[in-house]
Amino acid sequence: MLLHVQLQTPIEEWLSTFNVQKNSISILDIKQDKMDVRLLIEFKGELPKEFQNSFTKVDKNVYLGTVRVNSRISTILAKYTIIQGYVINNSLVWVLVLEGYPEFRRVLREFVENKIDVKVIKVVKVRSKSIVTARQEQILRIALEAGYYDYPRKVTLKKLAEKLNISLSTLDEILRRAEKNIIESYLRDKGL
């Protein structure tokens, strides 16, 4: 059984570089590296100068890029499937997909053991009839927000694969399978 979970944590130090009051920040993915954590971020607003080389403009005042941080919260969450993280009311809200209540308890235990305040906002059982996997949904959302499905495209498949740190062929396969499932479901619902 999968759980769709929303958690609230304190805002992290690395976010002080961005003006979170005037701009919008979405954390789309977290990967643990050897010494730090790499975050894939969508930034809406005026991008600080120190990030202009590491972010790609995908729309008017919308940027996609990676940031490396040394963060206890991100280190914990890198072990799990993150759908999104975003700033709201001087805190971070995280949306995760977890494999049942044992994994949910493990996440909460890690926060408690690291003395990090965490608040559970919402826990919902995911229906098993989902037409796409959690990973496919995450990749589709990132591709859509980055402008991959716009005409003309605002980001290429190659550039998107680089930002996600996955191979071009893997990204192509994930998108094609998800698109096929969505189209089949749509046509089936229409009786076609």
PDB file of C-alpha atoms in Angstrom:
ATOM      1  CA  MET A   1       0.000   0.000   0.000  1.00  0.00           C
ATOM      2  CA  LEU A   2       1.337   3.429  -0.938  1.00  0.00           C
ATOM      3  CA  LEU A   3       0.814   6.548   1.136  1.00  0.00           C
ATOM      4  CA  HIS A   4       0.695  10.130  -0.120  1.00  0.00           C
ATOM      5  CA  VAL A   5       2.124  12.155   2.784  1.00  0.00           C
ATOM      6  CA  GLN A   6       2.532  15.899   3.422  1.00  0.00           C
ATOM      7  CA  LEU A   7       5.046  16.953   6.082  1.00  0.00           C
ATOM      8  CA  GLN A   8       6.000  20.394   7.329  1.00  0.00           C
ATOM      9  CA  THR A   9       9.566  21.128   8.481  1.00  0.00           C
ATOM     10  CA  PRO A  10      11.478  24.281   9.442  1.00  0.00           C
ATOM     11  CA  ILE A  11      12.892  26.391   6.638  1.00  0.00           C
ATOM     12  CA  GLU A  12      16.514  25.517   5.890  1.00  0.00           C
ATOM     13  CA  GLU A  13      19.569  27.778   6.040  1.00  0.00           C
ATOM     14  CA  TRP A  14      20.461  27.328   2.343  1.00  0.00           C
ATOM     15  CA  LEU A  15      17.154  28.995   1.379  1.00  0.00           C
ATOM     16  CA  SER A  16      18.301  32.311   2.888  1.00  0.00           C
ATOM     17  CA  THR A  17      20.091  33.037  -0.423  1.00  0.00           C
ATOM     18  CA  PHE A  18      16.716  33.171  -2.169  1.00  0.00           C
ATOM     19  CA  ASN A  19      14.110  35.756  -1.231  1.00  0.00           C
ATOM     20  CA  VAL A  20      11.349  33.292  -0.339  1.00  0.00           C
ATOM     21  CA  GLN A  21       8.906  36.099   0.478  1.00  0.00           C
ATOM     22  CA  LYS A  22       8.913  37.535  -3.059  1.00  0.00           C
ATOM     23  CA  ASN A  23       9.715  34.416  -5.108  1.00  0.00           C
ATOM     24  CA  SER A  24       8.413  30.878  -5.493  1.00  0.00           C
ATOM     25  CA  ILE A  25      10.669  27.862  -4.956  1.00  0.00           C
ATOM     26  CA  SER A  26       9.701  24.250  -5.664  1.00  0.00           C
ATOM     27  CA  ILE A  27      12.040  21.375  -4.851  1.00  0.00           C
ATOM     28  CA  LEU A  28      11.342  18.761  -7.501  1.00  0.00           C
ATOM     29  CA  ASP A  29      13.880  16.073  -6.615  1.00  0.00           C
ATOM     30  CA  ILE A  30      16.535  15.219  -4.026  1.00  0.00           C
ATOM     31  CA  LYS A  31      19.587  13.021  -4.631  1.00  0.00           C
ATOM     32  CA  GLN A  32      22.244  12.081  -2.069  1.00  0.00           C
ATOM     33  CA  ASP A  33      25.799  12.541  -3.335  1.00  0.00           C
ATOM     34  CA  LYS A  34      28.978  11.517  -1.531  1.00  0.00           C
ATOM     35  CA  MET A  35      29.408  14.611   0.628  1.00  0.00           C
ATOM     36  CA  ASP A  36      26.205  16.601   0.139  1.00  0.00           C
ATOM     37  CA  VAL A  37      22.692  16.561  -1.291  1.00  0.00           C
ATOM     38  CA  ARG A  38      21.742  17.751  -4.773  1.00  0.00           C
ATOM     39  CA  LEU A  39      18.323  19.414  -5.133  1.00  0.00           C
ATOM     40  CA  LEU A  40      16.518  19.983  -8.421  1.00  0.00           C
ATOM     41  CA  ILE A  41      14.747  23.322  -8.015  1.00  0.00           C
ATOM     42  CA  GLU A  42      12.212  25.283  -9.989  1.00  0.00           C
ATOM     43  CA  PHE A  43      12.597  28.966  -9.160  1.00  0.00           C
ATOM     44  CA  LYS A  44      10.004  31.598 -10.124  1.00  0.00           C
ATOM     45  CA  GLY A  45      11.052  35.213  -9.775  1.00  0.00           C
ATOM     46  CA  GLU A  46      14.262  37.182 -10.041  1.00  0.00           C
ATOM     47  CA  LEU A  47      17.114  34.664  -9.905  1.00  0.00           C
ATOM     48  CA  PRO A  48      20.011  35.683  -7.607  1.00  0.00           C
ATOM     49  CA  LYS A  49      23.229  36.406  -9.542  1.00  0.00           C
ATOM     50  CA  GLU A  50      25.178  33.568  -7.887  1.00  0.00           C
ATOM     51  CA  PHE A  51      22.785  31.006  -9.434  1.00  0.00           C
ATOM     52  CA  GLN A  52      22.573  32.376 -12.979  1.00  0.00           C
ATOM     53  CA  ASN A  53      25.202  29.931 -14.311  1.00  0.00           C
ATOM     54  CA  SER A  54      23.672  26.834 -12.701  1.00  0.00           C
ATOM     55  CA  PHE A  55      20.018  27.482 -13.623  1.00  0.00           C
ATOM     56  CA  THR A  56      18.343  27.338 -17.047  1.00  0.00           C
ATOM     57  CA  LYS A  57      15.603  29.781 -17.983  1.00  0.00           C
ATOM     58  CA  VAL A  58      12.540  27.750 -19.041  1.00  0.00           C
ATOM     59  CA  ASP A  59       9.931  30.525 -19.150  1.00  0.00           C
ATOM     60  CA  LYS A  60       9.567  34.195 -18.270  1.00  0.00           C
ATOM     61  CA  ASN A  61      11.040  34.489 -14.739  1.00  0.00           C
ATOM     62  CA  VAL A  62      11.012  30.668 -14.360  1.00  0.00           C
ATOM     63  CA  TYR A  63      14.296  28.798 -13.922  1.00  0.00           C
ATOM     64  CA  LEU A  64      15.246  25.152 -13.450  1.00  0.00           C
ATOM     65  CA  GLY A  65      18.526  24.157 -11.847  1.00  0.00           C
ATOM     66  CA  THR A  66      20.383  22.216  -9.209  1.00  0.00           C
ATOM     67  CA  VAL A  67      21.766  23.321  -5.869  1.00  0.00           C
ATOM     68  CA  ARG A  68      24.151  21.330  -3.671  1.00  0.00           C
ATOM     69  CA  VAL A  69      23.487  21.652   0.045  1.00  0.00           C
ATOM     70  CA  ASN A  70      24.605  20.141   3.313  1.00  0.00           C
ATOM     71  CA  SER A  71      21.226  19.741   4.984  1.00  0.00           C
ATOM     72  CA  ARG A  72      19.961  17.294   7.595  1.00  0.00           C
ATOM     73  CA  ILE A  73      16.371  17.540   6.324  1.00  0.00           C
ATOM     74  CA  SER A  74      17.310  16.966   2.684  1.00  0.00           C
ATOM     75  CA  THR A  75      19.660  14.130   3.672  1.00  0.00           C
ATOM     76  CA  ILE A  76      16.774  12.360   5.420  1.00  0.00           C
ATOM     77  CA  LEU A  77      14.322  12.947   2.582  1.00  0.00           C
ATOM     78  CA  ALA A  78      16.796  11.855  -0.135  1.00  0.00           C
ATOM     79  CA  LYS A  79      16.119   8.242   0.941  1.00  0.00           C
ATOM     80  CA  TYR A  80      12.441   8.485  -0.027  1.00  0.00           C
ATOM     81  CA  THR A  81      10.302   9.358  -3.069  1.00  0.00           C
ATOM     82  CA  ILE A  82       9.750  13.112  -3.048  1.00  0.00           C
ATOM     83  CA  ILE A  83       7.023  14.521  -5.261  1.00  0.00           C
ATOM     84  CA  GLN A  84       7.629  18.149  -4.303  1.00  0.00           C
ATOM     85  CA  GLY A  85       8.877  20.493  -1.613  1.00  0.00           C
ATOM     86  CA  TYR A  86       7.813  24.116  -1.388  1.00  0.00           C
ATOM     87  CA  VAL A  87       8.076  27.112   0.922  1.00  0.00           C
ATOM     88  CA  ILE A  88       4.942  28.310   2.695  1.00  0.00           C
ATOM     89  CA  ASN A  89       4.665  30.565   5.767  1.00  0.00           C
ATOM     90  CA  ASN A  90       8.401  30.396   6.583  1.00  0.00           C
ATOM     91  CA  SER A  91       8.430  26.597   6.581  1.00  0.00           C
ATOM     92  CA  LEU A  92       8.970  23.816   4.065  1.00  0.00           C
ATOM     93  CA  VAL A  93       6.135  21.529   3.036  1.00  0.00           C
ATOM     94  CA  TRP A  94       7.172  18.177   1.572  1.00  0.00           C
ATOM     95  CA  VAL A  95       4.964  15.864  -0.476  1.00  0.00           C
ATOM     96  CA  LEU A  96       6.174  12.254  -0.410  1.00  0.00           C
ATOM     97  CA  VAL A  97       5.031   8.872  -1.638  1.00  0.00           C
ATOM     98  CA  LEU A  98       5.882   6.185   0.916  1.00  0.00           C
ATOM     99  CA  GLU A  99       5.566   2.412   0.858  1.00  0.00           C
ATOM    100  CA  GLY A 100       3.108   1.976   3.714  1.00  0.00           C
ATOM    101  CA  TYR A 101       3.034   2.855   7.381  1.00  0.00           C
ATOM    102  CA  PRO A 102       6.367   1.189   8.343  1.00  0.00           C
ATOM    103  CA  GLU A 103       8.214   3.545   5.967  1.00  0.00           C
ATOM    104  CA  PHE A 104       6.120   6.465   7.235  1.00  0.00           C
ATOM    105  CA  ARG A 105       7.126   5.676  10.839  1.00  0.00           C
ATOM    106  CA  ARG A 106      10.783   5.374   9.740  1.00  0.00           C
ATOM    107  CA  VAL A 107      10.705   8.890   8.216  1.00  0.00           C
ATOM    108  CA  LEU A 108       9.175  10.367  11.356  1.00  0.00           C
ATOM    109  CA  ARG A 109      11.666   8.506  13.574  1.00  0.00           C
ATOM    110  CA  GLU A 110      14.593   9.946  11.566  1.00  0.00           C
ATOM    111  CA  PHE A 111      13.299  13.486  12.094  1.00  0.00           C
ATOM    112  CA  VAL A 112      12.820  12.903  15.824  1.00  0.00           C
ATOM    113  CA  GLU A 113      16.281  11.296  16.217  1.00  0.00           C
ATOM    114  CA  ASN A 114      17.836  14.314  14.456  1.00  0.00           C
ATOM    115  CA  LYS A 115      15.851  16.715  16.677  1.00  0.00           C
ATOM    116  CA  ILE A 116      14.071  18.291  13.701  1.00  0.00           C
ATOM    117  CA  ASP A 117      10.546  19.590  14.218  1.00  0.00           C
ATOM    118  CA  VAL A 118       8.176  17.862  11.825  1.00  0.00           C
ATOM    119  CA  LYS A 119       4.431  18.217  11.526  1.00  0.00           C
ATOM    120  CA  VAL A 120       2.246  15.732   9.656  1.00  0.00           C
ATOM    121  CA  ILE A 121      -0.216  17.698   7.550  1.00  0.00           C
ATOM    122  CA  LYS A 122      -1.897  14.913   5.623  1.00  0.00           C
ATOM    123  CA  VAL A 123      -1.700  11.142   5.033  1.00  0.00           C
ATOM    124  CA  VAL A 124      -3.771   9.528   2.279  1.00  0.00           C
ATOM    125  CA  LYS A 125      -3.734   5.949   0.988  1.00  0.00           C
ATOM    126  CA  VAL A 126      -2.933   5.956  -2.723  1.00  0.00           C
ATOM    127  CA  ARG A 127      -5.414   4.040  -4.822  1.00  0.00           C
ATOM    128  CA  SER A 128      -3.783   1.145  -6.616  1.00  0.00           C
ATOM    129  CA  LYS A 129      -5.564   1.991  -9.878  1.00  0.00           C
ATOM    130  CA  SER A 130      -3.156   4.838 -10.646  1.00  0.00           C
ATOM    131  CA  ILE A 131      -2.368   4.942 -14.345  1.00  0.00           C
ATOM    132  CA  VAL A 132       1.201   6.161 -13.783  1.00  0.00           C
ATOM    133  CA  THR A 133       3.805   5.298 -11.173  1.00  0.00           C
ATOM    134  CA  ALA A 134       4.969   7.857  -8.617  1.00  0.00           C
ATOM    135  CA  ARG A 135       8.278   8.246 -10.485  1.00  0.00           C
ATOM    136  CA  GLN A 136       6.483   8.688 -13.833  1.00  0.00           C
ATOM    137  CA  GLU A 137       4.205  11.301 -12.266  1.00  0.00           C
ATOM    138  CA  GLN A 138       7.194  13.146 -10.823  1.00  0.00           C
ATOM    139  CA  ILE A 139       9.067  13.132 -14.163  1.00  0.00           C
ATOM    140  CA  LEU A 140       5.934  14.164 -16.104  1.00  0.00           C
ATOM    141  CA  ARG A 141       5.325  17.077 -13.729  1.00  0.00           C
ATOM    142  CA  ILE A 142       8.941  18.237 -13.998  1.00  0.00           C
ATOM    143  CA  ALA A 143       8.847  17.956 -17.810  1.00  0.00           C
ATOM    144  CA  LEU A 144       5.561  19.857 -17.984  1.00  0.00           C
ATOM    145  CA  GLU A 145       6.749  22.628 -15.634  1.00  0.00           C
ATOM    146  CA  ALA A 146      10.072  22.906 -17.474  1.00  0.00           C
ATOM    147  CA  GLY A 147       8.254  23.474 -20.770  1.00  0.00           C
ATOM    148  CA  TYR A 148       9.028  20.164 -22.471  1.00  0.00           C
ATOM    149  CA  TYR A 149       5.403  19.855 -23.641  1.00  0.00           C
ATOM    150  CA  ASP A 150       5.121  23.498 -24.773  1.00  0.00           C
ATOM    151  CA  TYR A 151       5.201  24.439 -28.429  1.00  0.00           C
ATOM    152  CA  PRO A 152       7.867  25.326 -29.190  1.00  0.00           C
ATOM    153  CA  ARG A 153       9.628  23.342 -26.483  1.00  0.00           C
ATOM    154  CA  LYS A 154      11.337  25.427 -23.819  1.00  0.00           C
ATOM    155  CA  VAL A 155      13.646  22.578 -22.833  1.00  0.00           C
ATOM    156  CA  THR A 156      14.981  19.642 -24.828  1.00  0.00           C
ATOM    157  CA  LEU A 157      14.866  16.027 -23.722  1.00  0.00           C
ATOM    158  CA  LYS A 158      18.670  16.047 -23.493  1.00  0.00           C
ATOM    159  CA  LYS A 159      18.747  19.154 -21.268  1.00  0.00           C
ATOM    160  CA  LEU A 160      15.958  17.741 -19.086  1.00  0.00           C
ATOM    161  CA  ALA A 161      17.865  14.450 -18.704  1.00  0.00           C
ATOM    162  CA  GLU A 162      20.976  16.399 -17.656  1.00  0.00           C
ATOM    163  CA  LYS A 163      19.014  18.368 -15.042  1.00  0.00           C
ATOM    164  CA  LEU A 164      17.446  15.159 -13.683  1.00  0.00           C
ATOM    165  CA  ASN A 165      20.837  13.410 -13.765  1.00  0.00           C
ATOM    166  CA  ILE A 166      19.466  10.400 -15.645  1.00  0.00           C
ATOM    167  CA  SER A 167      20.347   9.035 -19.066  1.00  0.00           C
ATOM    168  CA  LEU A 168      18.550  10.297 -22.136  1.00  0.00           C
ATOM    169  CA  SER A 169      17.242   6.803 -22.943  1.00  0.00           C
ATOM    170  CA  THR A 170      15.903   6.288 -19.382  1.00  0.00           C
ATOM    171  CA  LEU A 171      14.083   9.626 -19.436  1.00  0.00           C
ATOM    172  CA  ASP A 172      12.647   8.875 -22.880  1.00  0.00           C
ATOM    173  CA  GLU A 173      11.398   5.468 -21.684  1.00  0.00           C
ATOM    174  CA  ILE A 174       9.809   6.894 -18.515  1.00  0.00           C
ATOM    175  CA  LEU A 175       7.997   9.617 -20.480  1.00  0.00           C
ATOM    176  CA  ARG A 176       6.842   7.273 -23.264  1.00  0.00           C
ATOM    177  CA  ARG A 177       5.450   4.670 -20.842  1.00  0.00           C
ATOM    178  CA  ALA A 178       3.651   7.334 -18.814  1.00  0.00           C
ATOM    179  CA  GLU A 179       2.258   9.026 -21.936  1.00  0.00           C
ATOM    180  CA  LYS A 180       1.070   5.642 -23.285  1.00  0.00           C
ATOM    181  CA  ASN A 181      -0.703   4.832 -19.999  1.00  0.00           C
ATOM    182  CA  ILE A 182      -2.383   8.248 -19.893  1.00  0.00           C
ATOM    183  CA  ILE A 183      -3.516   8.071 -23.543  1.00  0.00           C
ATOM    184  CA  GLU A 184      -4.822   4.503 -23.137  1.00  0.00           C
ATOM    185  CA  SER A 185      -6.720   5.491 -20.002  1.00  0.00           C
ATOM    186  CA  TYR A 186      -8.195   8.560 -21.706  1.00  0.00           C
ATOM    187  CA  LEU A 187      -9.341   6.597 -24.761  1.00  0.00           C
ATOM    188  CA  ARG A 188     -10.714   3.768 -22.573  1.00  0.00           C
ATOM    189  CA  ASP A 189     -12.714   6.302 -20.497  1.00  0.00           C
ATOM    190  CA  LYS A 190     -14.146   7.755 -23.747  1.00  0.00           C
ATOM    191  CA  GLY A 191     -15.094   4.263 -24.958  1.00  0.00           C
ATOM    192  CA  LEU A 192     -12.765   4.443 -27.947  1.00  0.00           C
TER     193      LEU A 192
END
